[in-house]
Amino acid sequence: MQVLLVEDNDMVAKGLIYSLKQNGYQVEHRVNVQTTINFLEENKVDIIILDVSLPDGNGFRLYEQQIKKTKTPTIFLTAKDDENDIVKGLEMGAEDYITKPFGIKELIARMNKILLRGKNQVIKIQDITFDIDKMVVYKNEKPLELTSLEMKLLHLLFINLNKVVTRDAMIDKIWEWTGNDVNDNTVTVYLKRIREKLETNIIVTVKGIGYRIDEK
């Protein structure tokens, strides 16, 4: 998934870019209205994170005049916790609104919810079918017994089809889900168990980096 981050605060932008990449997103970064317009005239992205206050203009106006017509899901990002601004942004057609300071996990959860909305929630790769809505995995139409953590890791791979999910991102996710500190070997063990249960070689190892499932 490709994200366009429009944020002029260098410190905020660097933190967001790092965290988004760790979670498997590709990120394009722009710092003002004009460079954003130039980029969108030639490129498409899956979602936009848009700061309301930009050095050469207003994020609301940028959305209304340029972004809205592209129908790209947009999350407004601002330091202003003002109810009127929130209503204004949502009435314009933005998908969501989040105020600084915020947790990266909350932002990514909102992004994932938006990106999955309206998509086919049943994904089939070879003889493996993942029903995202029901969180059930089938092999040749027969449900597989996976632990909760195995299911979540497989889900992470499925919602990032054709993208590498890094081992570091998986370690962070396991900590988020369980509260347990884990190491690189833990990821190896879990992926081995998942592969054994799938009995289908759909999970590709990207040596030294992570894992990927390709949509074929």
Tab-separated table of C-alpha atoms in Angstrom:
chain	number	residue	atom	x	y	z
A	1	MET	CA	0.000	0.000	0.000
A	2	GLN	CA	1.315	3.448	-0.928
A	3	VAL	CA	0.809	6.406	1.398
A	4	LEU	CA	1.207	10.095	0.640
A	5	LEU	CA	2.178	11.976	3.790
A	6	VAL	CA	1.734	15.755	3.583
A	7	GLU	CA	3.442	17.132	6.684
A	8	ASP	CA	5.835	20.080	7.052
A	9	ASN	CA	7.082	19.255	10.566
A	10	ASP	CA	10.335	17.407	9.930
A	11	MET	CA	10.401	15.570	13.262
A	12	VAL	CA	6.795	14.374	12.970
A	13	ALA	CA	7.315	13.355	9.337
A	14	LYS	CA	10.479	11.341	10.030
A	15	GLY	CA	8.785	9.427	12.847
A	16	LEU	CA	5.716	8.676	10.746
A	17	ILE	CA	7.718	7.624	7.702
A	18	TYR	CA	9.847	5.237	9.759
A	19	SER	CA	6.832	3.676	11.505
A	20	LEU	CA	4.785	3.336	8.328
A	21	LYS	CA	7.657	1.658	6.482
A	22	GLN	CA	8.161	-0.712	9.411
A	23	ASN	CA	4.521	-1.728	8.977
A	24	GLY	CA	4.911	-2.514	5.285
A	25	TYR	CA	3.727	0.749	3.711
A	26	GLN	CA	5.481	2.619	0.921
A	27	VAL	CA	5.604	6.320	1.734
A	28	GLU	CA	5.829	9.446	-0.400
A	29	HIS	CA	6.425	12.651	1.574
A	30	ARG	CA	5.542	16.211	0.594
A	31	VAL	CA	5.845	19.324	2.766
A	32	ASN	CA	3.466	21.872	1.208
A	33	VAL	CA	0.432	22.432	-1.004
A	34	GLN	CA	2.208	23.054	-4.300
A	35	THR	CA	4.486	19.997	-4.224
A	36	THR	CA	1.476	17.878	-3.251
A	37	ILE	CA	-0.515	19.160	-6.238
A	38	ASN	CA	2.439	18.491	-8.532
A	39	PHE	CA	2.779	14.947	-7.218
A	40	LEU	CA	-0.936	14.107	-7.515
A	41	GLU	CA	-1.083	15.337	-11.097
A	42	GLU	CA	1.270	12.519	-12.089
A	43	ASN	CA	0.783	9.845	-9.426
A	44	LYS	CA	-1.829	7.860	-7.512
A	45	VAL	CA	-1.657	6.549	-3.954
A	46	ASP	CA	-3.880	4.347	-1.793
A	47	ILE	CA	-4.329	6.801	1.078
A	48	ILE	CA	-3.308	10.341	2.055
A	49	ILE	CA	-2.366	11.628	5.508
A	50	LEU	CA	-2.836	15.368	5.272
A	51	ASP	CA	-1.751	17.994	7.781
A	52	VAL	CA	-4.256	20.847	7.949
A	53	SER	CA	-1.672	23.602	8.567
A	54	LEU	CA	0.845	23.866	5.731
A	55	PRO	CA	3.385	26.648	5.050
A	56	ASP	CA	1.848	27.731	1.736
A	57	GLY	CA	-1.818	27.050	2.315
A	58	ASN	CA	-4.607	25.209	4.070
A	59	GLY	CA	-5.043	21.445	4.073
A	60	PHE	CA	-8.826	21.748	3.912
A	61	ARG	CA	-8.625	23.845	0.765
A	62	LEU	CA	-6.062	21.476	-0.759
A	63	TYR	CA	-8.410	18.574	-0.122
A	64	GLU	CA	-11.469	20.349	-1.482
A	65	GLN	CA	-9.816	21.731	-4.617
A	66	GLN	CA	-7.392	18.950	-5.545
A	67	ILE	CA	-7.626	15.728	-3.562
A	68	LYS	CA	-11.391	15.209	-3.374
A	69	LYS	CA	-11.752	14.746	-7.131
A	70	THR	CA	-9.203	11.902	-7.043
A	71	LYS	CA	-11.429	10.017	-4.557
A	72	THR	CA	-8.333	9.053	-2.558
A	73	PRO	CA	-9.137	8.185	1.091
A	74	THR	CA	-7.751	10.964	3.281
A	75	ILE	CA	-7.048	11.325	6.993
A	76	PHE	CA	-6.665	14.898	8.243
A	77	LEU	CA	-3.811	15.434	10.691
A	78	THR	CA	-3.669	18.495	12.915
A	79	ALA	CA	-2.637	19.875	16.287
A	80	LYS	CA	-6.005	21.606	16.640
A	81	ASP	CA	-8.473	19.650	18.736
A	82	ASP	CA	-11.382	21.758	17.529
A	83	GLU	CA	-14.794	20.162	17.062
A	84	ASN	CA	-15.696	22.594	14.273
A	85	ASP	CA	-12.565	21.636	12.314
A	86	ILE	CA	-13.344	17.952	12.787
A	87	VAL	CA	-16.898	18.394	11.482
A	88	LYS	CA	-15.657	20.546	8.592
A	89	GLY	CA	-13.150	17.929	7.473
A	90	LEU	CA	-15.595	15.041	7.668
A	91	GLU	CA	-18.354	16.971	5.906
A	92	MET	CA	-15.959	17.637	3.037
A	93	GLY	CA	-15.685	13.894	2.541
A	94	ALA	CA	-12.500	12.944	4.395
A	95	GLU	CA	-12.447	9.433	5.819
A	96	ASP	CA	-11.083	10.344	9.245
A	97	TYR	CA	-9.445	12.974	11.424
A	98	ILE	CA	-6.748	12.578	14.075
A	99	THR	CA	-5.201	15.189	16.339
A	100	LYS	CA	-1.617	15.556	17.503
A	101	PRO	CA	-0.176	14.110	19.612
A	102	PHE	CA	-1.370	10.649	18.614
A	103	GLY	CA	-0.166	7.062	18.763
A	104	ILE	CA	1.181	5.527	15.562
A	105	LYS	CA	-0.680	2.299	16.357
A	106	GLU	CA	-3.976	4.213	16.422
A	107	LEU	CA	-3.202	5.884	13.098
A	108	ILE	CA	-2.245	2.604	11.414
A	109	ALA	CA	-5.360	0.894	12.782
A	110	ARG	CA	-7.503	3.641	11.263
A	111	MET	CA	-5.628	3.424	7.965
A	112	ASN	CA	-6.051	-0.340	7.766
A	113	LYS	CA	-9.769	-0.053	8.478
A	114	ILE	CA	-10.175	2.504	5.687
A	115	LEU	CA	-8.082	0.550	3.189
A	116	LEU	CA	-9.959	-2.695	3.799
A	117	ARG	CA	-13.365	-1.005	3.530
A	118	GLY	CA	-15.116	-1.859	0.313
A	119	LYS	CA	-12.509	-4.380	-0.805
A	120	ASN	CA	-13.074	-8.038	-1.358
A	121	GLN	CA	-12.798	-9.435	2.136
A	122	VAL	CA	-12.229	-12.998	0.935
A	123	ILE	CA	-8.765	-13.493	-0.530
A	124	LYS	CA	-7.734	-16.702	-2.261
A	125	ILE	CA	-4.107	-17.599	-2.984
A	126	GLN	CA	-3.649	-21.040	-4.569
A	127	ASP	CA	-5.633	-23.459	-2.365
A	128	ILE	CA	-5.683	-21.144	0.670
A	129	THR	CA	-8.657	-18.825	1.257
A	130	PHE	CA	-8.628	-16.146	3.951
A	131	ASP	CA	-12.000	-14.706	4.961
A	132	ILE	CA	-10.884	-11.356	6.398
A	133	ASP	CA	-14.295	-10.475	7.837
A	134	LYS	CA	-14.686	-13.763	9.687
A	135	MET	CA	-10.947	-14.250	10.360
A	136	VAL	CA	-11.149	-17.839	9.126
A	137	VAL	CA	-8.609	-19.602	6.912
A	138	TYR	CA	-9.590	-22.438	4.583
A	139	LYS	CA	-7.550	-24.968	2.651
A	140	ASN	CA	-9.553	-26.449	-0.200
A	141	GLU	CA	-12.690	-25.102	1.528
A	142	LYS	CA	-11.872	-26.875	4.811
A	143	PRO	CA	-11.178	-24.579	7.817
A	144	LEU	CA	-7.671	-24.688	9.294
A	145	GLU	CA	-6.979	-24.645	13.003
A	146	LEU	CA	-4.628	-21.751	13.739
A	147	THR	CA	-3.813	-20.191	17.077
A	148	SER	CA	-4.863	-16.578	17.618
A	149	LEU	CA	-1.302	-15.334	17.101
A	150	GLU	CA	-0.752	-17.490	14.012
A	151	MET	CA	-3.993	-16.114	12.556
A	152	LYS	CA	-2.935	-12.512	13.218
A	153	LEU	CA	0.482	-13.005	11.611
A	154	LEU	CA	-1.078	-14.632	8.557
A	155	HIS	CA	-3.625	-11.813	8.401
A	156	LEU	CA	-0.762	-9.287	8.467
A	157	LEU	CA	0.749	-10.986	5.423
A	158	PHE	CA	-2.558	-11.186	3.570
A	159	ILE	CA	-3.419	-7.499	4.001
A	160	ASN	CA	0.039	-6.669	2.643
A	161	LEU	CA	-0.116	-8.824	-0.484
A	162	ASN	CA	2.907	-8.355	-2.766
A	163	LYS	CA	4.645	-6.358	-0.003
A	164	VAL	CA	7.375	-7.535	2.340
A	165	VAL	CA	6.429	-7.550	6.014
A	166	THR	CA	9.710	-7.154	7.862
A	167	ARG	CA	10.743	-9.384	10.733
A	168	ASP	CA	11.066	-6.275	12.903
A	169	ALA	CA	7.476	-5.323	12.082
A	170	MET	CA	6.320	-8.808	13.086
A	171	ILE	CA	8.267	-8.620	16.355
A	172	ASP	CA	6.625	-5.259	17.107
A	173	LYS	CA	3.199	-6.675	16.287
A	174	ILE	CA	3.684	-9.730	18.508
A	175	TRP	CA	4.655	-7.420	21.363
A	176	GLU	CA	1.582	-5.263	20.647
A	177	TRP	CA	-0.746	-8.261	20.611
A	178	THR	CA	0.705	-10.197	23.554
A	179	GLY	CA	2.754	-7.764	25.632
A	180	ASN	CA	5.623	-10.258	25.483
A	181	ASP	CA	9.162	-9.419	24.428
A	182	VAL	CA	10.166	-11.728	21.593
A	183	ASN	CA	13.235	-12.161	19.435
A	184	ASP	CA	14.022	-12.930	15.821
A	185	ASN	CA	13.904	-16.669	16.435
A	186	THR	CA	10.319	-16.399	17.701
A	187	VAL	CA	9.202	-15.112	14.297
A	188	THR	CA	11.003	-17.994	12.577
A	189	VAL	CA	9.227	-20.519	14.797
A	190	TYR	CA	5.768	-19.019	14.222
A	191	LEU	CA	6.221	-18.830	10.454
A	192	LYS	CA	7.402	-22.450	10.404
A	193	ARG	CA	4.250	-23.524	12.253
A	194	ILE	CA	1.991	-21.514	9.940
A	195	ARG	CA	3.633	-23.018	6.852
A	196	GLU	CA	3.240	-26.527	8.243
A	197	LYS	CA	-0.484	-25.957	8.812
A	198	LEU	CA	-1.033	-24.387	5.392
A	199	GLU	CA	0.847	-27.192	3.617
A	200	THR	CA	1.137	-24.772	0.715
A	201	ASN	CA	4.223	-22.750	-0.114
A	202	ILE	CA	2.571	-19.337	-0.475
A	203	ILE	CA	4.759	-17.535	2.088
A	204	VAL	CA	7.961	-16.293	0.477
A	205	THR	CA	11.029	-15.676	2.631
A	206	VAL	CA	12.941	-12.520	1.743
A	207	LYS	CA	16.309	-13.422	3.239
A	208	GLY	CA	17.448	-11.128	6.005
A	209	ILE	CA	14.372	-8.901	5.690
A	210	GLY	CA	11.047	-10.646	6.219
A	211	TYR	CA	8.183	-12.462	4.502
A	212	ARG	CA	5.748	-11.880	1.662
A	213	ILE	CA	2.671	-13.454	0.072
A	214	ASP	CA	2.295	-12.760	-3.636
A	215	GLU	CA	-1.046	-12.373	-5.345
A	216	LYS	CA	-0.899	-14.639	-8.394
